[in-house]
CSV table of N, CA and C in Angstrom, one decimal:
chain,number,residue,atom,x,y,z
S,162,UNK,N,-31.0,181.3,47.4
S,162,UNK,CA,-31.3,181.0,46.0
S,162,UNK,C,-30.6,179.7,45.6
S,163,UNK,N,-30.9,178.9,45.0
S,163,UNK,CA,-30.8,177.4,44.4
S,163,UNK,C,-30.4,177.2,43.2
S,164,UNK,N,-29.3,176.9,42.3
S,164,UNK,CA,-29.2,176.4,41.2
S,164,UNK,C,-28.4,175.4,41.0
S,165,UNK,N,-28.4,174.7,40.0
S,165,UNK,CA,-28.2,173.0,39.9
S,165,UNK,C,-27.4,172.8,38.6
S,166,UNK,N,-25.9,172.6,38.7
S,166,UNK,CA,-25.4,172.1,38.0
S,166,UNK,C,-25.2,170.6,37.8
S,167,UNK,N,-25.4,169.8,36.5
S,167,UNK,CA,-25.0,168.8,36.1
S,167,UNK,C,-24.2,168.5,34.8
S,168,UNK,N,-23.5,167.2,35.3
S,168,UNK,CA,-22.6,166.7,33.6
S,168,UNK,C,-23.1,165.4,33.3
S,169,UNK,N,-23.9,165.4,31.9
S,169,UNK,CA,-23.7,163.8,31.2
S,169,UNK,C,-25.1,163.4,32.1
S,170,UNK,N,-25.3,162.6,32.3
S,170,UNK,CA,-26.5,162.0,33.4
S,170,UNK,C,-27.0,162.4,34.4
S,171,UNK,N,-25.9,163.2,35.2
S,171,UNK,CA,-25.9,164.1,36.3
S,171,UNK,C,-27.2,165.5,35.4
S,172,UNK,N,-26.3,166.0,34.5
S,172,UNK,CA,-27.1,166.9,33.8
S,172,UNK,C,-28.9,166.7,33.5
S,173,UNK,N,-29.0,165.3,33.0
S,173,UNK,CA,-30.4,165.1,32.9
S,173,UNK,C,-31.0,164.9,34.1
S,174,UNK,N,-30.8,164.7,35.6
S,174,UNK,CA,-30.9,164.0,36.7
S,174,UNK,C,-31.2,166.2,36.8
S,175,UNK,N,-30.5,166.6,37.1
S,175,UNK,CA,-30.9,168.4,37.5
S,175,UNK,C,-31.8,168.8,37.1
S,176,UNK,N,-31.9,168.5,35.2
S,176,UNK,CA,-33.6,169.6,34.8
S,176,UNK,C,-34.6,168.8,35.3
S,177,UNK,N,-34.4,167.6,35.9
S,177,UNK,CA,-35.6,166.2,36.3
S,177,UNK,C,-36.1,167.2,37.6
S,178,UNK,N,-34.8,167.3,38.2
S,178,UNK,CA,-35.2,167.7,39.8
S,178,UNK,C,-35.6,169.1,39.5
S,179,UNK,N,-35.0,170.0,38.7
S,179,UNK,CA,-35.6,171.6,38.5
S,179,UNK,C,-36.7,171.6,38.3
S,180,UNK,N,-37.4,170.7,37.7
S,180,UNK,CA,-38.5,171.1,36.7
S,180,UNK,C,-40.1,170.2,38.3
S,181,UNK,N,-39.3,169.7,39.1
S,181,UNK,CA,-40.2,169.3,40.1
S,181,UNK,C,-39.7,170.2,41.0
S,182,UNK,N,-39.0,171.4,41.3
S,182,UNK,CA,-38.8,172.0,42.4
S,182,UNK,C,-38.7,173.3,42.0
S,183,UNK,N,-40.1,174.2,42.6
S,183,UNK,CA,-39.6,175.7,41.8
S,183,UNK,C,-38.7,176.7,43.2
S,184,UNK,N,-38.0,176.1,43.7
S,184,UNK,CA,-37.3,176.8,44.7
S,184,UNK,C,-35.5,177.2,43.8
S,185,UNK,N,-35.4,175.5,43.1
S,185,UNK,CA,-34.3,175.9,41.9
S,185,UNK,C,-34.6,177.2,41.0
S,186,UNK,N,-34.1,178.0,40.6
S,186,UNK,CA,-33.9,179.7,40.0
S,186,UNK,C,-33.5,179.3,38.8
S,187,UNK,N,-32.1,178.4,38.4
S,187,UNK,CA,-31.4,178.0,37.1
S,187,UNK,C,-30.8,177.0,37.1
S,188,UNK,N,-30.5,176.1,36.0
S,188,UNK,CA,-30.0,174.9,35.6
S,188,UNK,C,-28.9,175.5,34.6
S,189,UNK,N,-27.6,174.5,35.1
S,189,UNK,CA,-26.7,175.0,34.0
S,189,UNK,C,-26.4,172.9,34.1
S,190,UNK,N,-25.8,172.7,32.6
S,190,UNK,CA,-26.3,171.3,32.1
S,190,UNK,C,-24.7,171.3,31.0
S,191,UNK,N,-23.8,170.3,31.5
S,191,UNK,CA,-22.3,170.1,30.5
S,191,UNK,C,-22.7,169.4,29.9
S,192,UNK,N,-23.1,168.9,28.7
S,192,UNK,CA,-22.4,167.5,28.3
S,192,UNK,C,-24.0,166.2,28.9
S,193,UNK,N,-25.2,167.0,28.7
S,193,UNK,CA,-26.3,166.4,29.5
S,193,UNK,C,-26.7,165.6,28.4
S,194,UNK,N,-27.1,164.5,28.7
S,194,UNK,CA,-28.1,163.5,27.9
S,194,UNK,C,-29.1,164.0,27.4
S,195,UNK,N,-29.9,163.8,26.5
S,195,UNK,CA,-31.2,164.4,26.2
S,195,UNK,C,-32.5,163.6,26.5
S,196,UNK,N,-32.3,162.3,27.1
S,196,UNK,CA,-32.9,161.2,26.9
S,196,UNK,C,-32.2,160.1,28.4
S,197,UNK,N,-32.8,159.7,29.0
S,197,UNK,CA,-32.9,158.5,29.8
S,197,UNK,C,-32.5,157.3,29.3
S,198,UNK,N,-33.7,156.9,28.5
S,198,UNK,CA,-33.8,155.7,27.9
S,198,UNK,C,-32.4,155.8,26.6
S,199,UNK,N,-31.4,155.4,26.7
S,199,UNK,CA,-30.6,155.6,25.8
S,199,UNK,C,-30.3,154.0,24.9
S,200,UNK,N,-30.7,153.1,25.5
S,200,UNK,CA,-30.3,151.7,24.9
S,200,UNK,C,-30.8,151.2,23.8
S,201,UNK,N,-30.8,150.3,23.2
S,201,UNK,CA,-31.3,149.8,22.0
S,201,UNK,C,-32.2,148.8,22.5
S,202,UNK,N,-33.3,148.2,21.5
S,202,UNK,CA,-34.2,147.2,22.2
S,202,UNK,C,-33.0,145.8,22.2
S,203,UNK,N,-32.1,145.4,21.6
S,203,UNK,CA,-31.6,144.3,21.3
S,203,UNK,C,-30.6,144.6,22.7
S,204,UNK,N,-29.8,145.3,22.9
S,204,UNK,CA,-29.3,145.3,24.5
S,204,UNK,C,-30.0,145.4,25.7
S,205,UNK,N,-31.3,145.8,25.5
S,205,UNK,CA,-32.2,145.7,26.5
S,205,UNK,C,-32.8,144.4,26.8
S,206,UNK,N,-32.9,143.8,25.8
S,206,UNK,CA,-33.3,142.2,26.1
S,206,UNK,C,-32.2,141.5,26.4
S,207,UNK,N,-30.7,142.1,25.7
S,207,UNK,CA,-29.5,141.1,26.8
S,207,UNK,C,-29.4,141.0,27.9
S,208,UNK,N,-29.7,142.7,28.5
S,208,UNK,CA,-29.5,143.0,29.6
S,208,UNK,C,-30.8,141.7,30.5
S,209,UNK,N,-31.9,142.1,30.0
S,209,UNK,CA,-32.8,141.4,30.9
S,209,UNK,C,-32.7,139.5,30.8
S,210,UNK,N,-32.1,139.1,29.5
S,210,UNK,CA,-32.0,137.1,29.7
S,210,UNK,C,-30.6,137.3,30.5
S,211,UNK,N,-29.6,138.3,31.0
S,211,UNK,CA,-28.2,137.9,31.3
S,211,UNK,C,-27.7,138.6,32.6
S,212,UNK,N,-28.9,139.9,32.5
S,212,UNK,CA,-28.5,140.6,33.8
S,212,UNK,C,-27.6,141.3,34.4
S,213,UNK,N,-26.4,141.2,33.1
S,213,UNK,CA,-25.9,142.1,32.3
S,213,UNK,C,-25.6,143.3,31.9
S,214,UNK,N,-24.7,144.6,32.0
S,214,UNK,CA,-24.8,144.8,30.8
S,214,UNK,C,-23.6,146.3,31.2
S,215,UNK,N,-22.8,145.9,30.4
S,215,UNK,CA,-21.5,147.1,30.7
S,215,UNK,C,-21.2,148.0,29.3
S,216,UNK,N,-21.2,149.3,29.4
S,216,UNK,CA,-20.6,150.4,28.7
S,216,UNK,C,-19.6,151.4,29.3
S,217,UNK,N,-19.0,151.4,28.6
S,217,UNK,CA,-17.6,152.4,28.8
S,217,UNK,C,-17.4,153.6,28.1
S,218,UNK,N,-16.8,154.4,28.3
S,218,UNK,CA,-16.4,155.5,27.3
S,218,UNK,C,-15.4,155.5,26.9
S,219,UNK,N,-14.8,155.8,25.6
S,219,UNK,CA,-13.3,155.9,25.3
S,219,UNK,C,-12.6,157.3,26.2
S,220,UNK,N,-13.6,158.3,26.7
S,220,UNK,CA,-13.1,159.3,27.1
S,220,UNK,C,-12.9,159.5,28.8
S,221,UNK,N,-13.6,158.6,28.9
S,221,UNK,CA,-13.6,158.3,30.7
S,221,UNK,C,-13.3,157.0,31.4
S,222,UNK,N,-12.9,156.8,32.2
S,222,UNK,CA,-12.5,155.3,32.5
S,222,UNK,C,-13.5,155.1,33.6
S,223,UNK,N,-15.0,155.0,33.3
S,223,UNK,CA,-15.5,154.5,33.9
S,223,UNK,C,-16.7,153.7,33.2
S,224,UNK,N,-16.9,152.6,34.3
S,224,UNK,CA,-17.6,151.8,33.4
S,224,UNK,C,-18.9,151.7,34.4
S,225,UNK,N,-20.1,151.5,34.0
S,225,UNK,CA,-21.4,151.4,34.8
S,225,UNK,C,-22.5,150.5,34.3
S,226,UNK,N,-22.9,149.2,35.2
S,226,UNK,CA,-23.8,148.6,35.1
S,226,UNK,C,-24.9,148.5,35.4
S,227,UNK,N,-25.7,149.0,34.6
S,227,UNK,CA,-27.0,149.3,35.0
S,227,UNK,C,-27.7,147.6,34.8
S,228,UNK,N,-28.7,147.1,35.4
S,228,UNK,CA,-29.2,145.6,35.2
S,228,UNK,C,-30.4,145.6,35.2
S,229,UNK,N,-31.2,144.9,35.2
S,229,UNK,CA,-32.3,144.7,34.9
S,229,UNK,C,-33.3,145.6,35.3
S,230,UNK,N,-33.2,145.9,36.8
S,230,UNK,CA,-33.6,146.6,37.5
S,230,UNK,C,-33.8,148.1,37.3
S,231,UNK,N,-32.9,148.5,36.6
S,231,UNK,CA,-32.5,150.1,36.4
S,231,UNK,C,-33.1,150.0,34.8
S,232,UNK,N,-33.5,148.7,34.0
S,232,UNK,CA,-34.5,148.8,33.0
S,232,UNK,C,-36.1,148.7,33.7
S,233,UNK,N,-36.3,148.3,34.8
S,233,UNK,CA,-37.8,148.1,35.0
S,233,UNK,C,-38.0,149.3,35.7
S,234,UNK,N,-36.9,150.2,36.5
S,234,UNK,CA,-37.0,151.9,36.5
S,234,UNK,C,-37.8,152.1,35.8
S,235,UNK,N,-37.0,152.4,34.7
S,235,UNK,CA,-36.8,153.1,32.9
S,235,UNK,C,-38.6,152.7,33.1
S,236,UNK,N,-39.0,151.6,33.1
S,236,UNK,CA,-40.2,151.3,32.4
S,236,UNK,C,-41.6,151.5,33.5
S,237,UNK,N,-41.4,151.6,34.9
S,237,UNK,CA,-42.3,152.1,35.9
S,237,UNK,C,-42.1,153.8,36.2
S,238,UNK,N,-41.1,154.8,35.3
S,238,UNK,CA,-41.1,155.8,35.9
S,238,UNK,C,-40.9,156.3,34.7
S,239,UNK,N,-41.8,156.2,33.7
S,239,UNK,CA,-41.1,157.1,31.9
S,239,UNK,C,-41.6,158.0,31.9
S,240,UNK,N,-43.1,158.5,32.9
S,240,UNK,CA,-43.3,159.6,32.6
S,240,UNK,C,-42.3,160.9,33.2
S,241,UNK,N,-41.9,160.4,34.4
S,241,UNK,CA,-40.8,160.9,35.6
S,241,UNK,C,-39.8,161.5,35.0
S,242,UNK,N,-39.4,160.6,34.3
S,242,UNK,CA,-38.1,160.7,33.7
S,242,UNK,C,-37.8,161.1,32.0
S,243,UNK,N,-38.8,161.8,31.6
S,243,UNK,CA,-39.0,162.5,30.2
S,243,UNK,C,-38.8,163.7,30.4
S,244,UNK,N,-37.4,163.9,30.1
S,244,UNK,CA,-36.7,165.0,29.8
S,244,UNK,C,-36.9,165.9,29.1
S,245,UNK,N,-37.5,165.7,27.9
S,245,UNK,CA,-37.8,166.6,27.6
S,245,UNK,C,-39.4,167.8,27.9
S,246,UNK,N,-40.2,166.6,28.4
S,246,UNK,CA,-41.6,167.5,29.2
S,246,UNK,C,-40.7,168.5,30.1
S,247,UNK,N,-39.8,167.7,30.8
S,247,UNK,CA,-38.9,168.3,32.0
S,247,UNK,C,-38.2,169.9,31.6
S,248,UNK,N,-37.9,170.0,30.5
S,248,UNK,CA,-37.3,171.2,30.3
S,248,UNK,C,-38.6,172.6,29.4
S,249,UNK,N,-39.5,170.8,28.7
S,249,UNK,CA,-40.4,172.2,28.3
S,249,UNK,C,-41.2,172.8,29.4
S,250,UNK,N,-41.6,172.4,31.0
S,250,UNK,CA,-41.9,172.7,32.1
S,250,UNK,C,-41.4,173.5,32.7
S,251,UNK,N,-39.8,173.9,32.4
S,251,UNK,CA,-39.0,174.2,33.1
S,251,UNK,C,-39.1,176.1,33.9
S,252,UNK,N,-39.5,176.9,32.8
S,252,UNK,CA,-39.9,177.9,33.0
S,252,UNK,C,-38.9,178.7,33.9
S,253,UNK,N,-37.5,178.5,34.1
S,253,UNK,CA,-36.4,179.1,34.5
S,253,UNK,C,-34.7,179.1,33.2
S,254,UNK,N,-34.1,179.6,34.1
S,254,UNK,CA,-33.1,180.1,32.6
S,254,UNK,C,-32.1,178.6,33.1
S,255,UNK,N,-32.0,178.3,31.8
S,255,UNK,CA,-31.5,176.7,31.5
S,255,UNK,C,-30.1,177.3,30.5
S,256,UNK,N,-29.0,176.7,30.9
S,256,UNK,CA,-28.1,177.0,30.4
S,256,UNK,C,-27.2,175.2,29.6
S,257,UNK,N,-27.3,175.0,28.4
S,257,UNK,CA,-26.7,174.1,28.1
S,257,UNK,C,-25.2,174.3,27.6
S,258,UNK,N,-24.4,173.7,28.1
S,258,UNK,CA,-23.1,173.9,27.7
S,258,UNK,C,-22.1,172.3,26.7
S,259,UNK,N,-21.6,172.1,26.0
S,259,UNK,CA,-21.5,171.1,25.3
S,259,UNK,C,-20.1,171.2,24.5
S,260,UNK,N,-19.5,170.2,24.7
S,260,UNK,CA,-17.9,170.2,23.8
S,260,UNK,C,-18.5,169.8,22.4
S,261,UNK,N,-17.6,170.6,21.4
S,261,UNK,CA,-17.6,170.3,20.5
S,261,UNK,C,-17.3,169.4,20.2
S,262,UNK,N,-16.4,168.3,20.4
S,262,UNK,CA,-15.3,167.4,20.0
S,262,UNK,C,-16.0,166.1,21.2
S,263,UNK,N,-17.6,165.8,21.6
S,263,UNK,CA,-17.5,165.0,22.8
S,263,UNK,C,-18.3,164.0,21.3
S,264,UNK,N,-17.8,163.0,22.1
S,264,UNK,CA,-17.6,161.5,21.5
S,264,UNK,C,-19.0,160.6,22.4
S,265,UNK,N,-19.3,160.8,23.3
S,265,UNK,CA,-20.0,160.0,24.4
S,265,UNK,C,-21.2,160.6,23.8
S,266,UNK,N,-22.1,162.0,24.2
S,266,UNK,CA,-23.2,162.6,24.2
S,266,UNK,C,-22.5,163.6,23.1
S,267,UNK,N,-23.7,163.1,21.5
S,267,UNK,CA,-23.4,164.2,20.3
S,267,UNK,C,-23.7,166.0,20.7
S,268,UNK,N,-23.4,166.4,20.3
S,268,UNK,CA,-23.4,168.2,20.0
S,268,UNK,C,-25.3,168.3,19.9
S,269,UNK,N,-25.8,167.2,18.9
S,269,UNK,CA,-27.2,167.1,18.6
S,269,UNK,C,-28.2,166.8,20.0
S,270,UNK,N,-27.7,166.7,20.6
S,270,UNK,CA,-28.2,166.2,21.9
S,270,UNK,C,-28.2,167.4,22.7
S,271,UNK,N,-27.4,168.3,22.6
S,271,UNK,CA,-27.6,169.8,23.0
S,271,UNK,C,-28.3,170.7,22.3
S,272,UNK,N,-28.3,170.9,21.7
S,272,UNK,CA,-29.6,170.9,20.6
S,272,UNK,C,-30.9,170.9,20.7
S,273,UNK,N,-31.3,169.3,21.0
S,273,UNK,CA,-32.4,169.4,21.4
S,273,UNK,C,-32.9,169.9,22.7
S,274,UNK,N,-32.0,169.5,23.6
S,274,UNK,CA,-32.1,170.1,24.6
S,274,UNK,C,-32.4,171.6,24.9
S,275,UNK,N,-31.1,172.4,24.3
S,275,UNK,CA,-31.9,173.8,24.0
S,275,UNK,C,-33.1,174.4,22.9
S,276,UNK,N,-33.8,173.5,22.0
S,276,UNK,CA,-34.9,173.3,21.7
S,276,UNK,C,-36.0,173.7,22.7
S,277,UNK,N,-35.6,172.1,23.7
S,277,UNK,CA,-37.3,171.9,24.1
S,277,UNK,C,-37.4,173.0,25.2
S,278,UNK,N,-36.4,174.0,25.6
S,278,UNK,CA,-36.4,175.2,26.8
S,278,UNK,C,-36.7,176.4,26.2
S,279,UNK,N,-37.7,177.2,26.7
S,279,UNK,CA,-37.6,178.4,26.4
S,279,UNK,C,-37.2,179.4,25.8
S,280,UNK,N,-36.7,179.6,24.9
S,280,UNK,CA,-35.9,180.5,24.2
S,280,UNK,C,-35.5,181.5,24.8
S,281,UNK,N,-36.9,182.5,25.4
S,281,UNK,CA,-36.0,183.5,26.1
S,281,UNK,C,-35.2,183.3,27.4
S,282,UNK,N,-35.4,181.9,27.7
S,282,UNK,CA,-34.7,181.5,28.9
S,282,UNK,C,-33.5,180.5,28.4
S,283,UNK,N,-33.0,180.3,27.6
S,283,UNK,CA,-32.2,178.8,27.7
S,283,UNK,C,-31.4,179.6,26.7
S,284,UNK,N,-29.9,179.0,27.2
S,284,UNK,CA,-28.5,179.3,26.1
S,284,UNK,C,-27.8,178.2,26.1
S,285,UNK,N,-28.0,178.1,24.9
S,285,UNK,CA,-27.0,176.8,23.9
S,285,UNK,C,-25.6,177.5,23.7
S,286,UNK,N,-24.6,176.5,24.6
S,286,UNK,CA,-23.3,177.2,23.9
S,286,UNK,C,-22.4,175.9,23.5
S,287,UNK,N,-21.4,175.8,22.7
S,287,UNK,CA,-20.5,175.0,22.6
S,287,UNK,C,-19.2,175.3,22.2
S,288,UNK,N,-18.7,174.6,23.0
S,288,UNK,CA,-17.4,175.3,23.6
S,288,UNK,C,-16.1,174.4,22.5
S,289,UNK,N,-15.3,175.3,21.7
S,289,UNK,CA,-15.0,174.3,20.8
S,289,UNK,C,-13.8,173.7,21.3
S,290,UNK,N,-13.6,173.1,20.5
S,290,UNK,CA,-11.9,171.7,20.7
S,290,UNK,C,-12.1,171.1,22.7
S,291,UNK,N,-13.6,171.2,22.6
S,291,UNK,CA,-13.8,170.5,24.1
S,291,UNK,C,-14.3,169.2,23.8
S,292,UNK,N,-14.1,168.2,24.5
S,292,UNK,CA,-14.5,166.9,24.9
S,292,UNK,C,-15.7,166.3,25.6
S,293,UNK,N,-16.2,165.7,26.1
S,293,UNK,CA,-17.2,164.8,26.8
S,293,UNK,C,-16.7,165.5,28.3
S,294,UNK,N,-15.7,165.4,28.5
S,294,UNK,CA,-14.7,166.1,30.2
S,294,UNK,C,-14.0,167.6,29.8
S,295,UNK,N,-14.8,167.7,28.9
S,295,UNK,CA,-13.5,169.1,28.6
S,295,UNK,C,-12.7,169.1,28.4
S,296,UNK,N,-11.7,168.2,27.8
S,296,UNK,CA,-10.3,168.3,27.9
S,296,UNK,C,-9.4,167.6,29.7
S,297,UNK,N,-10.5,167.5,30.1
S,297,UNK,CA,-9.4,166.4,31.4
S,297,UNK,C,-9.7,164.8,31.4
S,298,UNK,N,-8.8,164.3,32.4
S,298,UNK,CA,-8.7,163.1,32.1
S,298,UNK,C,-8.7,162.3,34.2
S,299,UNK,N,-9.5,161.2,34.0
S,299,UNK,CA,-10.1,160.5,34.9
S,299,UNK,C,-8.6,159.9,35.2
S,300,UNK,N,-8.0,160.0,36.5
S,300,UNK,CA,-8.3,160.9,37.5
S,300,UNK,C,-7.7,162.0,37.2
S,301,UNK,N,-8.6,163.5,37.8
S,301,UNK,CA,-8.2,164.5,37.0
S,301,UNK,C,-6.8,165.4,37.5
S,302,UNK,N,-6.3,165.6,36.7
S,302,UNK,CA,-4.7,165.9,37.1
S,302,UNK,C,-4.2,167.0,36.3
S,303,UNK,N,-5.6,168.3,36.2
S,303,UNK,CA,-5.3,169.7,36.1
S,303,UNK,C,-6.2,170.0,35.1
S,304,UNK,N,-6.5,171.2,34.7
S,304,UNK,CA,-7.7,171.8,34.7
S,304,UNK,C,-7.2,172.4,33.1
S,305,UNK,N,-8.1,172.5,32.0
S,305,UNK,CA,-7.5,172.6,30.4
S,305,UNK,C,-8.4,174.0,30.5
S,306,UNK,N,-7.8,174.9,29.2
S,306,UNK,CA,-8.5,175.7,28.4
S,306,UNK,C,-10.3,175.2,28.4
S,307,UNK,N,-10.7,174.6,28.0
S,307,UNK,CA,-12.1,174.0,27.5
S,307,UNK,C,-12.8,173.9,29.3
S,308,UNK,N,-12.5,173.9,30.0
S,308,UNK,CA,-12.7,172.9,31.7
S,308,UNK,C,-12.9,175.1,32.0
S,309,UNK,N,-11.7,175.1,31.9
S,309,UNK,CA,-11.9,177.1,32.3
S,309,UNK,C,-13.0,177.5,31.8
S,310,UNK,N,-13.6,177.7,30.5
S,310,UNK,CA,-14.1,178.6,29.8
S,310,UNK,C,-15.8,177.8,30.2
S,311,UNK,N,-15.3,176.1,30.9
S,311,UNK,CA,-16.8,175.8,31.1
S,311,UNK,C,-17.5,176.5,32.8
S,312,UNK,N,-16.0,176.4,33.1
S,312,UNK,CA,-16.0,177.3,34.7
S,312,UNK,C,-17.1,178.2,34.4
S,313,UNK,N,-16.5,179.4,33.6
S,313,UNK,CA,-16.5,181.6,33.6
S,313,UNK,C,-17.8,180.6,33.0
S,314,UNK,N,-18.1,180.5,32.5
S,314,UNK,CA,-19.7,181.0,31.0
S,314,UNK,C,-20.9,180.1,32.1
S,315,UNK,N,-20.6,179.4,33.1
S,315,UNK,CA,-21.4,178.8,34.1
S,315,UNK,C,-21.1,179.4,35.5
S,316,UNK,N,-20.4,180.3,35.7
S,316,UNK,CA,-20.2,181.1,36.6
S,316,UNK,C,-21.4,182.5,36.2
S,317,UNK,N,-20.9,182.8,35.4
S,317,UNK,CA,-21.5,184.0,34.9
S,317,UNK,C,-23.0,183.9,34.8
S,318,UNK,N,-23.3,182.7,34.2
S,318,UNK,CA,-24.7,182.5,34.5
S,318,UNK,C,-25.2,182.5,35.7
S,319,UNK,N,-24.9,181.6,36.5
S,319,UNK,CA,-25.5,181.9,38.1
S,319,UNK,C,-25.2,182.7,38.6
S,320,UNK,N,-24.2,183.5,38.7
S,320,UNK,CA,-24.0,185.3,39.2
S,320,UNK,C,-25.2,186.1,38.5
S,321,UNK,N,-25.7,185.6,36.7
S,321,UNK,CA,-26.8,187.0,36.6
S,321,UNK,C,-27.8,186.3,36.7
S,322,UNK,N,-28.2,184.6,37.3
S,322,UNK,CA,-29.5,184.6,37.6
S,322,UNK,C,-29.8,184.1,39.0
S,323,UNK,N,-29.0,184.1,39.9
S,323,UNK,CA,-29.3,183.6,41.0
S,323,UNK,C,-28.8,184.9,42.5
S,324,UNK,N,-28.5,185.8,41.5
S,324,UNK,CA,-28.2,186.8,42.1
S,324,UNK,C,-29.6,187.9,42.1
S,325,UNK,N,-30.4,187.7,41.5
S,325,UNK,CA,-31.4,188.9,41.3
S,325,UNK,C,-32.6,188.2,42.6
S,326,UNK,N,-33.8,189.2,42.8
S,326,UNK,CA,-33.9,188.8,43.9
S,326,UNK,C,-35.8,188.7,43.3
């Protein structure tokens, strides 16, 4: 039995792959994007005259350049990469999990995400005084209250759905 955890981009990258693979059983999703396309049109055209184009998080120390290229993605694969068809397809138990307190991807973004999923399949939870990382810090150098409770409540889900036969 198969299930797919993701965080942040990783997370939207899981229900992409669940929702094209019915061998996956459950998606559990930290801190998932709701959306691909996240840029503005006015950074999208810097990106494309400069080739360009860096964002960072205040909560993570990493930074990633996506360029031109990873906009002409965006623009040869939208249907691919619509997340939300992806989860209303999804037709297995989707678990979204989400810090209260994250700065990078809003609370509202979990939300919709547990929206566009099944109801009787999909749990929206949010985990409070959690972060974008839960409460840890890049590079990680110990495991918080918020990081545990993302553990058990994503543990627990794939023990009662990947466990049934």
């Amino acid at each position: 039995l198969l299930g797919l955890l993701g965080h942040s981009r990783g997370g939207a990258l899981s229900m992409l792959a669940a929702a094209a693979d019915h061998d996956v059983r459950g998606v559990a999703v930290w801190g998932a994007i709701a959306t691909i396309d996240r840029m503005t049109e006015r950074r999208k055209e810097f990106i494309r005259r400069t080739g360009l184009h860096r964002s960072s998080s205040p909560s993570i120390r990493v930074t990633l350049e996506p360029g031109p290229d990873f906009l002409d993605d965006l623009d040869e694969n939208r249907s691919r990469l619509d997340i939300r068809r992806a989860v209303e397809r999804l037709a297995r138990p989707l678990l979204v999990l989400h810090g209260e307190q994250d700065l990078v991807v809003r609370t509202s973004e979990a939300q919709l995400l547990a929206g566009y999923g099944d109801p009787r399949l999909t749990t929206l939870k949010v985990i409070p005084h959690a972060s974008h990382t839960f409460g840890t810090d890049h590079p990680f150098s110990g495991t918080t209250p918020p990081l545990e409770r993302a553990i058990d409540e994503t543990a627990r889900f794939f023990l009662a759905h990947l466990t049934q036969s």
